[in-house]
PDB file of C-alpha atoms in Angstrom:
ATOM      1  CA  UNK U  15      -8.588  15.874   2.575  1.00 85.00           C
ATOM      2  CA  UNK U  16      -7.912  13.133  -0.290  1.00 89.00           C
ATOM      3  CA  UNK U  17      -9.383  10.903  -2.713  1.00 92.00           C
ATOM      4  CA  UNK U  18     -13.004   9.749  -2.435  1.00 91.00           C
ATOM      5  CA  UNK U  19     -12.422   6.051  -1.017  1.00 89.00           C
ATOM      6  CA  UNK U  20     -15.772   4.395  -3.098  1.00 90.00           C
ATOM      7  CA  UNK U  21     -14.704   5.702  -6.753  1.00 91.00           C
ATOM      8  CA  UNK U  22     -10.745   5.072  -5.955  1.00 90.00           C
ATOM      9  CA  UNK U  23     -11.693   1.539  -4.761  1.00 87.00           C
ATOM     10  CA  UNK U  24     -14.269   0.788  -7.574  1.00 88.00           C
ATOM     11  CA  UNK U  25     -11.358   1.892 -10.180  1.00 89.00           C
ATOM     12  CA  UNK U  26      -8.880  -0.270  -8.626  1.00 87.00           C
ATOM     13  CA  UNK U  27     -11.028  -3.857  -8.861  1.00 86.00           C
ATOM     14  CA  UNK U  28     -11.842  -2.547 -12.732  1.00 87.00           C
ATOM     15  CA  UNK U  29      -7.862  -2.285 -13.039  1.00 85.00           C
ATOM     16  CA  UNK U  30      -7.242  -5.477 -10.883  1.00 82.00           C
ATOM     17  CA  UNK U  31      -9.838  -7.246 -13.279  1.00 81.00           C
ATOM     18  CA  UNK U  32      -7.925  -6.087 -16.408  1.00 81.00           C
ATOM     19  CA  UNK U  33      -4.621  -7.593 -15.281  1.00 78.00           C
ATOM     20  CA  UNK U  34      -6.420 -10.794 -13.916  1.00 74.00           C
ATOM     21  CA  UNK U  35      -5.708 -10.147 -10.439  1.00 71.00           C
ATOM     22  CA  UNK U  36      -9.200  -9.850  -8.904  1.00 70.00           C
ATOM     23  CA  UNK U  37     -12.837 -10.859 -10.756  1.00 70.00           C
ATOM     24  CA  UNK U  38     -13.532  -8.532 -14.067  1.00 73.00           C
ATOM     25  CA  UNK U  39     -15.753  -5.747 -12.895  1.00 74.00           C
ATOM     26  CA  UNK U  40     -17.190  -3.848 -16.510  1.00 76.00           C
ATOM     27  CA  UNK U  41     -14.862  -3.370 -19.175  1.00 80.00           C
ATOM     28  CA  UNK U  42     -11.300  -3.179 -19.062  1.00 84.00           C
ATOM     29  CA  UNK U  43      -9.610  -0.545 -18.499  1.00 86.00           C
ATOM     30  CA  UNK U  44      -6.535   1.518 -20.545  1.00 88.00           C
ATOM     31  CA  UNK U  45      -4.078   3.168 -19.116  1.00 89.00           C
ATOM     32  CA  UNK U  46      -5.460   6.509 -20.811  1.00 91.00           C
ATOM     33  CA  UNK U  47      -8.890   5.798 -18.865  1.00 92.00           C
ATOM     34  CA  UNK U  48      -6.330   5.362 -16.086  1.00 91.00           C
ATOM     35  CA  UNK U  49      -4.652   9.244 -16.859  1.00 92.00           C
ATOM     36  CA  UNK U  50      -7.851  10.802 -17.781  1.00 93.00           C
ATOM     37  CA  UNK U  51      -9.585   9.847 -14.205  1.00 92.00           C
ATOM     38  CA  UNK U  52     -10.030  12.101 -11.769  1.00 93.00           C
ATOM     39  CA  UNK U  53     -11.610  11.590  -8.204  1.00 94.00           C
ATOM     40  CA  UNK U  54     -13.881  14.078  -5.672  1.00 93.00           C
ATOM     41  CA  UNK U  55     -12.071  14.633  -2.468  1.00 92.00           C
ATOM     42  CA  UNK U  56     -13.154  14.530   1.256  1.00 89.00           C
ATOM     43  CA  UNK U  57     -12.247  14.240   4.658  1.00 87.00           C
ATOM     44  CA  UNK U  58     -10.785  11.263   5.773  1.00 85.00           C
ATOM     45  CA  UNK U  59     -10.252  10.556   1.685  1.00 87.00           C
ATOM     46  CA  UNK U  60      -7.367   8.176   0.688  1.00 89.00           C
ATOM     47  CA  UNK U  61      -3.565   9.812   0.417  1.00 89.00           C
ATOM     48  CA  UNK U  62      -3.418  11.744  -3.242  1.00 89.00           C
ATOM     49  CA  UNK U  63       0.613  10.881  -3.706  1.00 87.00           C
ATOM     50  CA  UNK U  64      -0.475   7.570  -2.372  1.00 86.00           C
ATOM     51  CA  UNK U  65      -2.698   7.383  -4.920  1.00 88.00           C
ATOM     52  CA  UNK U  66      -1.104   8.950  -8.011  1.00 89.00           C
ATOM     53  CA  UNK U  67       2.021   6.803  -7.708  1.00 85.00           C
ATOM     54  CA  UNK U  68      -0.150   3.508  -7.349  1.00 84.00           C
ATOM     55  CA  UNK U  69      -2.275   4.492 -10.448  1.00 89.00           C
ATOM     56  CA  UNK U  70       1.616   5.497 -11.769  1.00 88.00           C
ATOM     57  CA  UNK U  71       2.518   1.445 -11.338  1.00 85.00           C
ATOM     58  CA  UNK U  72      -0.931   0.141 -12.923  1.00 86.00           C
ATOM     59  CA  UNK U  73      -0.298   1.984 -16.165  1.00 87.00           C
ATOM     60  CA  UNK U  74       2.707   0.384 -16.787  1.00 85.00           C
ATOM     61  CA  UNK U  75       1.338  -2.757 -15.461  1.00 83.00           C
ATOM     62  CA  UNK U  76      -1.471  -2.500 -18.286  1.00 83.00           C
ATOM     63  CA  UNK U  77       0.467  -1.263 -20.569  1.00 83.00           C
ATOM     64  CA  UNK U  78       3.255  -3.473 -20.603  1.00 80.00           C
ATOM     65  CA  UNK U  79       1.500  -6.552 -20.154  1.00 74.00           C
ATOM     66  CA  UNK U  80       1.912  -9.633 -22.978  1.00 70.00           C
ATOM     67  CA  UNK U  81      -0.295  -9.881 -26.030  1.00 64.00           C
ATOM     68  CA  UNK U  82      -1.710 -13.018 -28.289  1.00 64.00           C
ATOM     69  CA  UNK U  83      -1.177 -12.841 -31.627  1.00 67.00           C
ATOM     70  CA  UNK U  84      -3.787 -11.350 -32.501  1.00 62.00           C
ATOM     71  CA  UNK U  85      -2.769  -8.098 -30.514  1.00 57.00           C
ATOM     72  CA  UNK U  86      -4.928  -8.114 -28.267  1.00 59.00           C
ATOM     73  CA  UNK U  87      -3.716  -8.697 -24.242  1.00 57.00           C
ATOM     74  CA  UNK U  88      -3.596 -11.688 -22.672  1.00 58.00           C
ATOM     75  CA  UNK U  89      -5.416 -11.637 -18.932  1.00 54.00           C
ATOM     76  CA  UNK U  90      -3.394 -13.593 -17.092  1.00 51.00           C
ATOM     77  CA  UNK U  91      -5.642 -16.244 -15.355  1.00 50.00           C
ATOM     78  CA  UNK U  92      -5.921 -15.187 -11.664  1.00 46.00           C
ATOM     79  CA  UNK U  93      -3.713 -16.637  -9.263  1.00 46.00           C
ATOM     80  CA  UNK U  94      -4.886 -18.233  -6.220  1.00 47.00           C
ATOM     81  CA  UNK U  95      -6.227 -17.022  -3.183  1.00 47.00           C
ATOM     82  CA  UNK U  96      -4.164 -17.926  -0.234  1.00 50.00           C
ATOM     83  CA  UNK U  97      -6.031 -20.005   2.694  1.00 58.00           C
ATOM     84  CA  UNK U  98      -8.809 -17.874   3.904  1.00 63.00           C
ATOM     85  CA  UNK U  99      -6.857 -17.736   7.092  1.00 66.00           C
ATOM     86  CA  UNK U 100      -3.488 -16.314   5.703  1.00 72.00           C
ATOM     87  CA  UNK U 101      -5.182 -14.402   3.763  1.00 74.00           C
ATOM     88  CA  UNK U 102      -7.979 -12.673   7.063  1.00 80.00           C
ATOM     89  CA  UNK U 103      -4.485 -12.145   8.885  1.00 82.00           C
ATOM     90  CA  UNK U 104      -2.478 -10.589   6.177  1.00 82.00           C
ATOM     91  CA  UNK U 105      -5.905  -8.391   5.756  1.00 85.00           C
ATOM     92  CA  UNK U 106      -6.135  -7.727   9.450  1.00 84.00           C
ATOM     93  CA  UNK U 107      -1.799  -6.783   9.248  1.00 85.00           C
ATOM     94  CA  UNK U 108      -2.612  -4.118   5.791  1.00 85.00           C
ATOM     95  CA  UNK U 109      -5.250  -2.532   8.231  1.00 85.00           C
ATOM     96  CA  UNK U 110      -3.493  -2.026  11.261  1.00 87.00           C
ATOM     97  CA  UNK U 111      -0.368  -0.594   8.450  1.00 87.00           C
ATOM     98  CA  UNK U 112      -3.154   1.665   7.717  1.00 87.00           C
ATOM     99  CA  UNK U 113      -4.114   3.089  11.043  1.00 87.00           C
ATOM    100  CA  UNK U 114      -0.283   3.897  11.948  1.00 86.00           C
ATOM    101  CA  UNK U 115       0.213   7.268  12.976  1.00 87.00           C
ATOM    102  CA  UNK U 116       3.247   8.720  13.541  1.00 89.00           C
ATOM    103  CA  UNK U 117       4.164  11.751  15.665  1.00 88.00           C
ATOM    104  CA  UNK U 118       5.734  14.954  14.162  1.00 87.00           C
ATOM    105  CA  UNK U 119       9.820  14.966  14.682  1.00 83.00           C
ATOM    106  CA  UNK U 120      12.129  16.748  16.565  1.00 78.00           C
ATOM    107  CA  UNK U 121      13.114  20.155  16.673  1.00 74.00           C
ATOM    108  CA  UNK U 122      11.354  20.932  13.334  1.00 73.00           C
ATOM    109  CA  UNK U 123      13.448  17.647  11.483  1.00 87.00           C
ATOM    110  CA  UNK U 124      11.148  14.086  10.042  1.00 90.00           C
ATOM    111  CA  UNK U 125      11.139  12.261   7.393  1.00 92.00           C
ATOM    112  CA  UNK U 126       8.912  13.005   4.309  1.00 92.00           C
ATOM    113  CA  UNK U 127       5.449  12.559   5.609  1.00 91.00           C
ATOM    114  CA  UNK U 128       4.282  11.806   1.759  1.00 91.00           C
ATOM    115  CA  UNK U 129       7.187   9.125   0.942  1.00 93.00           C
ATOM    116  CA  UNK U 130       7.133   7.527   3.939  1.00 92.00           C
ATOM    117  CA  UNK U 131       2.861   7.538   3.789  1.00 91.00           C
ATOM    118  CA  UNK U 132       4.070   5.714  -0.299  1.00 91.00           C
ATOM    119  CA  UNK U 133       5.815   3.191   1.248  1.00 93.00           C
ATOM    120  CA  UNK U 134       3.003   1.795   3.228  1.00 92.00           C
ATOM    121  CA  UNK U 135       0.839   2.118   0.794  1.00 90.00           C
ATOM    122  CA  UNK U 136       3.244  -0.665  -0.940  1.00 91.00           C
ATOM    123  CA  UNK U 137       3.603  -2.780   2.358  1.00 90.00           C
ATOM    124  CA  UNK U 138      -0.691  -2.571   2.575  1.00 89.00           C
ATOM    125  CA  UNK U 139      -0.882  -4.035  -1.057  1.00 88.00           C
ATOM    126  CA  UNK U 140       2.224  -6.710  -1.170  1.00 87.00           C
ATOM    127  CA  UNK U 141       0.063  -7.939   2.286  1.00 87.00           C
ATOM    128  CA  UNK U 142      -3.484  -7.682   0.369  1.00 86.00           C
ATOM    129  CA  UNK U 143      -1.360  -9.591  -2.949  1.00 85.00           C
ATOM    130  CA  UNK U 144      -2.230  -6.880  -5.350  1.00 85.00           C
ATOM    131  CA  UNK U 145       1.061  -5.532  -6.728  1.00 84.00           C
ATOM    132  CA  UNK U 146       3.122  -7.384  -8.685  1.00 82.00           C
ATOM    133  CA  UNK U 147       6.287  -6.218  -6.928  1.00 84.00           C
ATOM    134  CA  UNK U 148       5.412  -7.409  -3.579  1.00 88.00           C
ATOM    135  CA  UNK U 149       7.546  -6.102  -0.811  1.00 88.00           C
ATOM    136  CA  UNK U 150      10.797  -8.540   0.377  1.00 89.00           C
ATOM    137  CA  UNK U 151      11.842  -8.058   4.229  1.00 90.00           C
ATOM    138  CA  UNK U 152      14.687  -6.836   3.261  1.00 90.00           C
ATOM    139  CA  UNK U 153      12.818  -4.577   1.073  1.00 91.00           C
ATOM    140  CA  UNK U 154      11.506  -2.680   3.567  1.00 91.00           C
ATOM    141  CA  UNK U 155      15.111  -3.043   6.125  1.00 91.00           C
ATOM    142  CA  UNK U 156      16.355  -0.880   3.246  1.00 92.00           C
ATOM    143  CA  UNK U 157      14.270   1.728   2.739  1.00 92.00           C
ATOM    144  CA  UNK U 158      15.290   5.637   3.241  1.00 92.00           C
ATOM    145  CA  UNK U 159      13.092   8.186   2.372  1.00 93.00           C
ATOM    146  CA  UNK U 160      13.951  12.485   2.060  1.00 92.00           C
ATOM    147  CA  UNK U 161      14.865  14.276   5.667  1.00 92.00           C
ATOM    148  CA  UNK U 162      12.637  17.590   6.207  1.00 89.00           C
ATOM    149  CA  UNK U 163      13.502  20.180   8.012  1.00 85.00           C
ATOM    150  CA  UNK U 164      11.208  23.380   9.744  1.00 80.00           C
ATOM    151  CA  UNK U 165       8.181  21.842   7.739  1.00 81.00           C
ATOM    152  CA  UNK U 166       5.658  18.800   8.950  1.00 84.00           C
ATOM    153  CA  UNK U 167       7.753  15.359   9.089  1.00 90.00           C
ATOM    154  CA  UNK U 168       7.379  11.507  10.690  1.00 91.00           C
ATOM    155  CA  UNK U 169       9.369  11.137  13.847  1.00 91.00           C
ATOM    156  CA  UNK U 170      12.673   9.464  12.384  1.00 92.00           C
ATOM    157  CA  UNK U 171      12.948   6.742  15.032  1.00 91.00           C
ATOM    158  CA  UNK U 172       9.259   5.838  15.100  1.00 92.00           C
ATOM    159  CA  UNK U 173       9.618   5.093  11.893  1.00 93.00           C
ATOM    160  CA  UNK U 174      12.311   3.497  11.677  1.00 92.00           C
ATOM    161  CA  UNK U 175      11.208   0.665  14.207  1.00 92.00           C
ATOM    162  CA  UNK U 176       7.509   0.417  12.932  1.00 92.00           C
ATOM    163  CA  UNK U 177       9.972  -0.638   9.905  1.00 92.00           C
ATOM    164  CA  UNK U 178      11.954  -3.184  11.076  1.00 90.00           C
ATOM    165  CA  UNK U 179       9.045  -4.812  12.951  1.00 89.00           C
ATOM    166  CA  UNK U 180       7.448  -4.410   9.712  1.00 87.00           C
ATOM    167  CA  UNK U 181      10.383  -6.130   8.119  1.00 88.00           C
ATOM    168  CA  UNK U 182       9.908  -8.665  10.450  1.00 85.00           C
ATOM    169  CA  UNK U 183       6.084  -9.325   9.998  1.00 80.00           C
ATOM    170  CA  UNK U 184       7.050  -9.755   6.021  1.00 82.00           C
ATOM    171  CA  UNK U 185       9.696 -13.289   7.284  1.00 81.00           C
ATOM    172  CA  UNK U 186       8.181 -15.878   6.446  1.00 72.00           C
ATOM    173  CA  UNK U 187       7.255 -18.280   9.482  1.00 59.00           C
ATOM    174  CA  UNK U 188       5.398 -20.673  11.398  1.00 54.00           C
ATOM    175  CA  UNK U 189       1.371 -20.774  11.342  1.00 52.00           C
ATOM    176  CA  UNK U 190       0.356 -18.757  13.910  1.00 50.00           C
ATOM    177  CA  UNK U 191       3.238 -16.842  15.337  1.00 49.00           C
ATOM    178  CA  UNK U 192       1.796 -13.710  15.071  1.00 49.00           C
ATOM    179  CA  UNK U 193       5.159 -10.873  14.855  1.00 47.00           C
ATOM    180  CA  UNK U 194       3.339  -8.048  14.649  1.00 47.00           C
ATOM    181  CA  UNK U 195       1.465  -5.650  17.595  1.00 44.00           C
ATOM    182  CA  UNK U 196      -0.821  -3.967  16.927  1.00 44.00           C
ATOM    183  CA  UNK U 197      -0.075  -0.290  17.416  1.00 42.00           C
ATOM    184  CA  UNK U 198      -3.310   0.683  18.982  1.00 40.00           C
ATOM    185  CA  UNK U 199      -3.495  -1.762  21.816  1.00 43.00           C
ATOM    186  CA  UNK U 200      -1.359  -0.006  24.342  1.00 43.00           C
ATOM    187  CA  UNK U 201       1.267  -2.355  24.838  1.00 40.00           C
ATOM    188  CA  UNK U 202       4.379  -1.616  26.361  1.00 37.00           C
ATOM    189  CA  UNK U 203       5.823  -3.786  23.875  1.00 37.00           C
ATOM    190  CA  UNK U 204       4.485  -2.109  20.928  1.00 35.00           C
ATOM    191  CA  UNK U 205       6.836   0.356  20.515  1.00 33.00           C
ATOM    192  CA  UNK U 206       5.075   3.625  21.313  1.00 31.00           C
ATOM    193  CA  UNK U 207       3.482   3.251  18.113  1.00 31.00           C
TER     194      UNK U 207
END
């Protein structure tokens, strides 16, 4: 169970329009409106902790955006969209991150699932260009998560290997060099993800 993706996506599009990161959709969103947002839950919905984390970041962005001389928020000019091939490549990578599934930790020990999921959501936002604070390869390599015991957790080695691969993907590289492999491709080189 998780938050209804359609409801979350609609609110996020409105927030991005308010912040000048996307086409404006309806009235600008206020921080209080984000705080008061409630979503239906459904099977296969978005991870609730990750959405709540993202909404908190949006609240900060809304509350700290610059204001003009009249006291009204200044909507920044929309950023130039990346070239179509780059945007498609990043969207493909983001979708791959969203599909990843880790095995449970061994001997009842693993990484805290909510922390890993929230961090992966930040990587997706970086790849899609929907964050003011994109993650760098160094951020990904330095990521640390709480270890849980005797409750569900992700296999530590799998998460670490996947994040190493993601850090490589975020490194600038020549066009056409796709260092990221689809974990569902079944290739032995995909590190078993």
